PDB file of C-alpha atoms in Angstrom:
ATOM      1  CA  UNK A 206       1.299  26.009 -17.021  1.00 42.00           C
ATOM      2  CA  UNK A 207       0.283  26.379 -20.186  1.00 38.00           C
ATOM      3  CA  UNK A 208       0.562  24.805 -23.980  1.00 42.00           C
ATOM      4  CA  UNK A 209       3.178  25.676 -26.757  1.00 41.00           C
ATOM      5  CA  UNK A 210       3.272  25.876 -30.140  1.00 39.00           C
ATOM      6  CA  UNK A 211       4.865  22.407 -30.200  1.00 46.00           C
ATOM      7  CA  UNK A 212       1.980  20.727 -27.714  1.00 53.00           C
ATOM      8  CA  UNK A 213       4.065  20.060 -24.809  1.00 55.00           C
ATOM      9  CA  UNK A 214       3.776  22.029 -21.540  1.00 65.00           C
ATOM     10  CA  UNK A 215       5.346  25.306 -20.729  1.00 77.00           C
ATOM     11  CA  UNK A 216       6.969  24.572 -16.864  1.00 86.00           C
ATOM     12  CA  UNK A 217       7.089  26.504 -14.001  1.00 92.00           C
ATOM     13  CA  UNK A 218      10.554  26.102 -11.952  1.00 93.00           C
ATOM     14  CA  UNK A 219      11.514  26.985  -8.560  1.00 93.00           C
ATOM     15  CA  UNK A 220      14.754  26.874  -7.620  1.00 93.00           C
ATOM     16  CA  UNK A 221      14.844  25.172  -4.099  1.00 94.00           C
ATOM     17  CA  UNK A 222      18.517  23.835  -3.490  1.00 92.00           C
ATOM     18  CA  UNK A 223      19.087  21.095  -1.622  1.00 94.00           C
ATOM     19  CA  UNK A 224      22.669  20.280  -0.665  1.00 91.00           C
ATOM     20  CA  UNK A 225      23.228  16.925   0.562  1.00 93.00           C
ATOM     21  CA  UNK A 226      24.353  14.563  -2.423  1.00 92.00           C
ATOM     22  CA  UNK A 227      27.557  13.353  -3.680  1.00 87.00           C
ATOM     23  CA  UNK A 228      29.974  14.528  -6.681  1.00 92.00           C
ATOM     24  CA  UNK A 229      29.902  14.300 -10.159  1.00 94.00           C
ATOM     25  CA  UNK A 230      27.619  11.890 -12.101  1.00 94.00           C
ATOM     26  CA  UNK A 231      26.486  11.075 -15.972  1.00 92.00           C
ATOM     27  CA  UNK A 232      22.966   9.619 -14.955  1.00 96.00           C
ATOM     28  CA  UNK A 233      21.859   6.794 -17.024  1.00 96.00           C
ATOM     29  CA  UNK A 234      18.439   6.306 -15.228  1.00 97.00           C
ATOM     30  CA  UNK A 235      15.736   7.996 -13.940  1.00 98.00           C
ATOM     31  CA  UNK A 236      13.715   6.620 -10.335  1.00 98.00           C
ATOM     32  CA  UNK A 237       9.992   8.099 -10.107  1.00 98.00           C
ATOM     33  CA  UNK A 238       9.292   8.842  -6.310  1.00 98.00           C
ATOM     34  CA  UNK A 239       6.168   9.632  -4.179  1.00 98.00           C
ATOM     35  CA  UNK A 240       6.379  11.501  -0.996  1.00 98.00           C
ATOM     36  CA  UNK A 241       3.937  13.707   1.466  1.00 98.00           C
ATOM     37  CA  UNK A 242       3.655  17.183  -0.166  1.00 98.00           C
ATOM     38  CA  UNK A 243       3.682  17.677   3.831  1.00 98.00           C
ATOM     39  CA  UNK A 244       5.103  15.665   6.289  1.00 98.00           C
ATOM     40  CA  UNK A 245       4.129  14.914   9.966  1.00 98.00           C
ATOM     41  CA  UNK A 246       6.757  14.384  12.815  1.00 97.00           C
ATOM     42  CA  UNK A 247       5.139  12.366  14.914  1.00 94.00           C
ATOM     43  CA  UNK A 248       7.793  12.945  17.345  1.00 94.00           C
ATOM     44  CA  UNK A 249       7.651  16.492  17.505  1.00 95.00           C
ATOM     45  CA  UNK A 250       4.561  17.266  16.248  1.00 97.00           C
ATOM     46  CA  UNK A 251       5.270  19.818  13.739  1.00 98.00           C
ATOM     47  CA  UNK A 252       4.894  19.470   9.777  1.00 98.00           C
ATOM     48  CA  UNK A 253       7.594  20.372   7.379  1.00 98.00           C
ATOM     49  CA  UNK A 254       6.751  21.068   3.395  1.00 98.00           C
ATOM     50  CA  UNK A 255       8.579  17.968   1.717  1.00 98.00           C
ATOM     51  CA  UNK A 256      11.936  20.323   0.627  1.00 98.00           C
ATOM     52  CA  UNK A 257      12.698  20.877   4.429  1.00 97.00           C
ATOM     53  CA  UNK A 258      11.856  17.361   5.480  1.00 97.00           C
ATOM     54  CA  UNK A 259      14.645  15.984   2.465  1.00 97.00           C
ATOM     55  CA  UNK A 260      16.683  18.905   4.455  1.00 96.00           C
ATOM     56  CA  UNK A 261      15.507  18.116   7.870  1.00 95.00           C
ATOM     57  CA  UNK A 262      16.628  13.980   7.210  1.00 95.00           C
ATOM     58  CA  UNK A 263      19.608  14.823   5.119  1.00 95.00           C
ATOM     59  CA  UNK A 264      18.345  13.688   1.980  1.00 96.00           C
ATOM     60  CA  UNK A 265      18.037  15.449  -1.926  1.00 97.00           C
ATOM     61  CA  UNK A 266      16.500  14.724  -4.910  1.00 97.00           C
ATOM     62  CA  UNK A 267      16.577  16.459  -7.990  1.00 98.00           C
ATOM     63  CA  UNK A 268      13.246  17.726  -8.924  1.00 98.00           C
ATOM     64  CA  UNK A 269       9.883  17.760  -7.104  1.00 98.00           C
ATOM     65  CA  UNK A 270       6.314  17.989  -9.133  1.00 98.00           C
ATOM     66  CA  UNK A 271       4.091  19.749  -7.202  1.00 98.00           C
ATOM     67  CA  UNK A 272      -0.044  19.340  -6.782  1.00 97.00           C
ATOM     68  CA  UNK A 273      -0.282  23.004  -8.454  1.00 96.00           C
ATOM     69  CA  UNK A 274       2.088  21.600 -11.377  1.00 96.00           C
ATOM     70  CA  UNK A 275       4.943  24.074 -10.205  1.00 97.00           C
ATOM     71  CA  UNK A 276       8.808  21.846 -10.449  1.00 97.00           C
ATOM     72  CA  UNK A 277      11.013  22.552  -7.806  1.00 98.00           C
ATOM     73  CA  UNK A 278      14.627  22.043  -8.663  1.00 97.00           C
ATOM     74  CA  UNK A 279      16.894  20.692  -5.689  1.00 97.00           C
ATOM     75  CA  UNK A 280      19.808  19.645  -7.063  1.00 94.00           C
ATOM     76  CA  UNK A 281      21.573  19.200 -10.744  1.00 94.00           C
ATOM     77  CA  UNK A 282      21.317  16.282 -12.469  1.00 95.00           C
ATOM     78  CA  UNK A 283      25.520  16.680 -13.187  1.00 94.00           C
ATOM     79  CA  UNK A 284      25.457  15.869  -8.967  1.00 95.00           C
ATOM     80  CA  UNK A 285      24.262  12.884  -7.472  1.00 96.00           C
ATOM     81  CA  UNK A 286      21.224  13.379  -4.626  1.00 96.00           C
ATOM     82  CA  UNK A 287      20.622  10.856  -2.001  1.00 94.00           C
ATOM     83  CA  UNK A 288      17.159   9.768  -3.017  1.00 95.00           C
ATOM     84  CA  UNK A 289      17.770   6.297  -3.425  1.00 92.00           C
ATOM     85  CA  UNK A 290      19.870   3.704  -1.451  1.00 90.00           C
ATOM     86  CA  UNK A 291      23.091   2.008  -3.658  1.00 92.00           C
ATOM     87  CA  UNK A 292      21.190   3.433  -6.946  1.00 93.00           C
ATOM     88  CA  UNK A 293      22.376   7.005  -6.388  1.00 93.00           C
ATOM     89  CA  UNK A 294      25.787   7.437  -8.222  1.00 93.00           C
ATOM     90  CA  UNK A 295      23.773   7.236 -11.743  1.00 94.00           C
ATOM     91  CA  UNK A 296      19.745   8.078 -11.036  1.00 97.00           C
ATOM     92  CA  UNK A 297      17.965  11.678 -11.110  1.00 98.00           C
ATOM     93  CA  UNK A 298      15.428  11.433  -8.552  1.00 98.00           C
ATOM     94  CA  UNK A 299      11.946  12.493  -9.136  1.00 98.00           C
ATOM     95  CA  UNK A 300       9.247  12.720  -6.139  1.00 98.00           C
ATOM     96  CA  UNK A 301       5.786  13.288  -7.125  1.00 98.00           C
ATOM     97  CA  UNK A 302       4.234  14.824  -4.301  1.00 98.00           C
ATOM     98  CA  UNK A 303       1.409  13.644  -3.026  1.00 98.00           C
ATOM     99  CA  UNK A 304      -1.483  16.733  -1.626  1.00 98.00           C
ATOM    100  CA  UNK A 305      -2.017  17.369   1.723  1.00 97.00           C
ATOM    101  CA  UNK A 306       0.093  16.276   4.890  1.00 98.00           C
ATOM    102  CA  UNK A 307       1.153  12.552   5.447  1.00 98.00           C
ATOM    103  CA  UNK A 308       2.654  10.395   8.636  1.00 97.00           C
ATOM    104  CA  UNK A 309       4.132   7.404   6.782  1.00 95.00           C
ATOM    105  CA  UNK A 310       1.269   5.772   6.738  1.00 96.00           C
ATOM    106  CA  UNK A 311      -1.355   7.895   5.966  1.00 97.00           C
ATOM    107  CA  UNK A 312       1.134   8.328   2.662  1.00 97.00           C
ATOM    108  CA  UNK A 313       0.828   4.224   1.764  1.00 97.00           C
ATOM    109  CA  UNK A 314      -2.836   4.540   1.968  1.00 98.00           C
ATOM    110  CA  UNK A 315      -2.905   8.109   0.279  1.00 98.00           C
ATOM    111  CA  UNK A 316      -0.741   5.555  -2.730  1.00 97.00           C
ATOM    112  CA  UNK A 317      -3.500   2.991  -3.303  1.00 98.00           C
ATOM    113  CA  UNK A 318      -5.774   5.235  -4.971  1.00 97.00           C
ATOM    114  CA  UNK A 319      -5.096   7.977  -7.373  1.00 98.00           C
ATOM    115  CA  UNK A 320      -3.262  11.312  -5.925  1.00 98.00           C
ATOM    116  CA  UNK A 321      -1.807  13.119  -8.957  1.00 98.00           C
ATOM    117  CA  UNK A 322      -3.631  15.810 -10.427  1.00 97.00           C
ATOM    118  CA  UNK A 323      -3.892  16.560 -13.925  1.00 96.00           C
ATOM    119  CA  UNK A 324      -1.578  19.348 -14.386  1.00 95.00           C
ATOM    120  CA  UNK A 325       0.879  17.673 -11.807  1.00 97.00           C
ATOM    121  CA  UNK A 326       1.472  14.641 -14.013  1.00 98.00           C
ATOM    122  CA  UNK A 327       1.337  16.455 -17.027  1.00 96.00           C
ATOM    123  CA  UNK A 328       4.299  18.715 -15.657  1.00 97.00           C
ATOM    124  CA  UNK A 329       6.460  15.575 -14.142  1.00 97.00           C
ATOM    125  CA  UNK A 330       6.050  14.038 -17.736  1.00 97.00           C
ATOM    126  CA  UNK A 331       6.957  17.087 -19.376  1.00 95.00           C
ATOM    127  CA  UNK A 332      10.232  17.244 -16.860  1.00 96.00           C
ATOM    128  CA  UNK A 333      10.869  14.179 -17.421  1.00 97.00           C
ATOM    129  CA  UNK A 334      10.385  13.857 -21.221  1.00 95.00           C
ATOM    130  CA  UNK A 335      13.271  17.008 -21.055  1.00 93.00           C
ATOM    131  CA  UNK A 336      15.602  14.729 -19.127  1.00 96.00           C
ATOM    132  CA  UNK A 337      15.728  12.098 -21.264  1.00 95.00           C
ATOM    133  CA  UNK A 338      16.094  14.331 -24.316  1.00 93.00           C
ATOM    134  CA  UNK A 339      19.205  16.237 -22.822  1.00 93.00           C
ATOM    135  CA  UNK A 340      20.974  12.971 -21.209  1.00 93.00           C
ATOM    136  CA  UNK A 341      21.593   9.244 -21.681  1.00 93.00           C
ATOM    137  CA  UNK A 342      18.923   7.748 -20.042  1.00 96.00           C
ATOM    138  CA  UNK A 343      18.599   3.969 -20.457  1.00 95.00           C
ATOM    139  CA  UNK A 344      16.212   3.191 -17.758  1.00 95.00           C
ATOM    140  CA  UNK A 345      13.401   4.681 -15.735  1.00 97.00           C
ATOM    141  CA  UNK A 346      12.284   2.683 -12.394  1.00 97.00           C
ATOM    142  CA  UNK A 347       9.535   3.149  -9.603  1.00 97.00           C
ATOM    143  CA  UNK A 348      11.322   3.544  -6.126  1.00 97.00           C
ATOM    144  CA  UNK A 349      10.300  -0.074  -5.480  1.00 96.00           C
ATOM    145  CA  UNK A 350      11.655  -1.335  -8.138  1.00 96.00           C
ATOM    146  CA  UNK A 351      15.151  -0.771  -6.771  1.00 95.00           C
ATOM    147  CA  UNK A 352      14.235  -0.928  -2.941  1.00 93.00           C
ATOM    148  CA  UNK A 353      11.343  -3.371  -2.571  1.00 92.00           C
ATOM    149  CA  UNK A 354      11.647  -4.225   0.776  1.00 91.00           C
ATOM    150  CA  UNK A 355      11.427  -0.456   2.380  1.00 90.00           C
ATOM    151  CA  UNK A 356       9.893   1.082  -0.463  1.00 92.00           C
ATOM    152  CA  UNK A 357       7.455  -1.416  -1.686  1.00 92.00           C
ATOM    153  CA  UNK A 358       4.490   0.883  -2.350  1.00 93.00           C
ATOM    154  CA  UNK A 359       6.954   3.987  -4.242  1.00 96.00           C
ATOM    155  CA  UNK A 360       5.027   5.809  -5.941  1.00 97.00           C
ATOM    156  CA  UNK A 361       2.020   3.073  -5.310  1.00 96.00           C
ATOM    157  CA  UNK A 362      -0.647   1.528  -6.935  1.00 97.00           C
ATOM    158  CA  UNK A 363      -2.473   4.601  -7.605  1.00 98.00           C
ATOM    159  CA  UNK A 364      -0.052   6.255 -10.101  1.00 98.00           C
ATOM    160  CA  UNK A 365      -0.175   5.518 -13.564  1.00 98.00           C
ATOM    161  CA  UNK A 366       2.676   3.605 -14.171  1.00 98.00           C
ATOM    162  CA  UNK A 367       2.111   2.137 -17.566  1.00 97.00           C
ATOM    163  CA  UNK A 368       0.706   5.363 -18.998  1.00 98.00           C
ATOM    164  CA  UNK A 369       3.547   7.367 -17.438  1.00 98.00           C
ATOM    165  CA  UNK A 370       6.404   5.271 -20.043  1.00 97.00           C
ATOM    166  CA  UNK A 371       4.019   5.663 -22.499  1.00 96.00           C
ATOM    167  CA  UNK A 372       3.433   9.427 -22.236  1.00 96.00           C
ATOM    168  CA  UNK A 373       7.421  10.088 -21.743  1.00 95.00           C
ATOM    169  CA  UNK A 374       8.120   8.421 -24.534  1.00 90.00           C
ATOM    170  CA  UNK A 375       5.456  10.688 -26.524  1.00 77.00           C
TER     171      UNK A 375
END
């Protein structure tokens, strides 16, 4: 990553496609996610990088922000992923991953502190900032905004949530 002429951040994009989702849709919000960068099945044992767990469970989102700052792209924001229960027929889906392997509850305590690096946020605001200038976004929520009761700590008290809709709106 790296500046450009116009002070906003040059993005690195992989291409990792998810499949599971549902048709068309003309998002009108935008739901900021956390997850493990790696997760661990504690009933098998093994850890999967976060793109094969969404696989693994039969879930999507649109666009991952990496620890190194590197995007990956899962799905298109003209298809609906499955990243957030009854909110997914109009929402892009962003996780911010958090570094290093998680169980879910090594992930809530990994949440109460700050976990994004630098050039992590920077990119996801960057992303982000690009959605809203190519679509009709009205809204932007935390994950627990629209499912409080399983995902009450989404993304979680560590991440920056009132500088965040600042700095997209910069």
């Amino acid at each position: 990553l790296c500046d450009n002429r116009k002070g906003h951040l040059k993005i690195m994009i992989a291409n990792i496609p998810i499949s599971f989702g549902g048709g068309p849709q003309a998002p009108r919000r935008i739901i900021v996610h956390v997850m493990g960068e790696f997760i661990h099945d504690v009933k098998t044992g093994k850890d999967y990088y976060a793109t094969d767990w969404l696989k693994k469970s039969g879930l999507s989102t649109h666009a991952m922000g990496t620890p190194s700052g590197v995007i990956i792209q899962c799905h298109s924001e003209k298809l609906m992923a499955w990243h957030a229960r009854d909110y997914n027929q109009d929402s892009l889906g962003y996780e911010f991953l958090c570094p290093g392997v998680h169980t879910y509850d090594t992930l809530i305590e990994a949440t109460k502190k700050p976990y994004l690096t630098e050039t992590q946020y920077q990119a996801g605001v960057e992303y982000i900032r690009r959605w809203m200038n190519m679509l009709t976004i009205e809204q932007i929520d935390r994950h627990s905004d629209v499912d409080p009761k399983r995902r009450w700590f989404d993304p979680g008290d560590g991440f920056p949530w009132a500088q965040f809709l600042e700095d997209i709106q910069g």
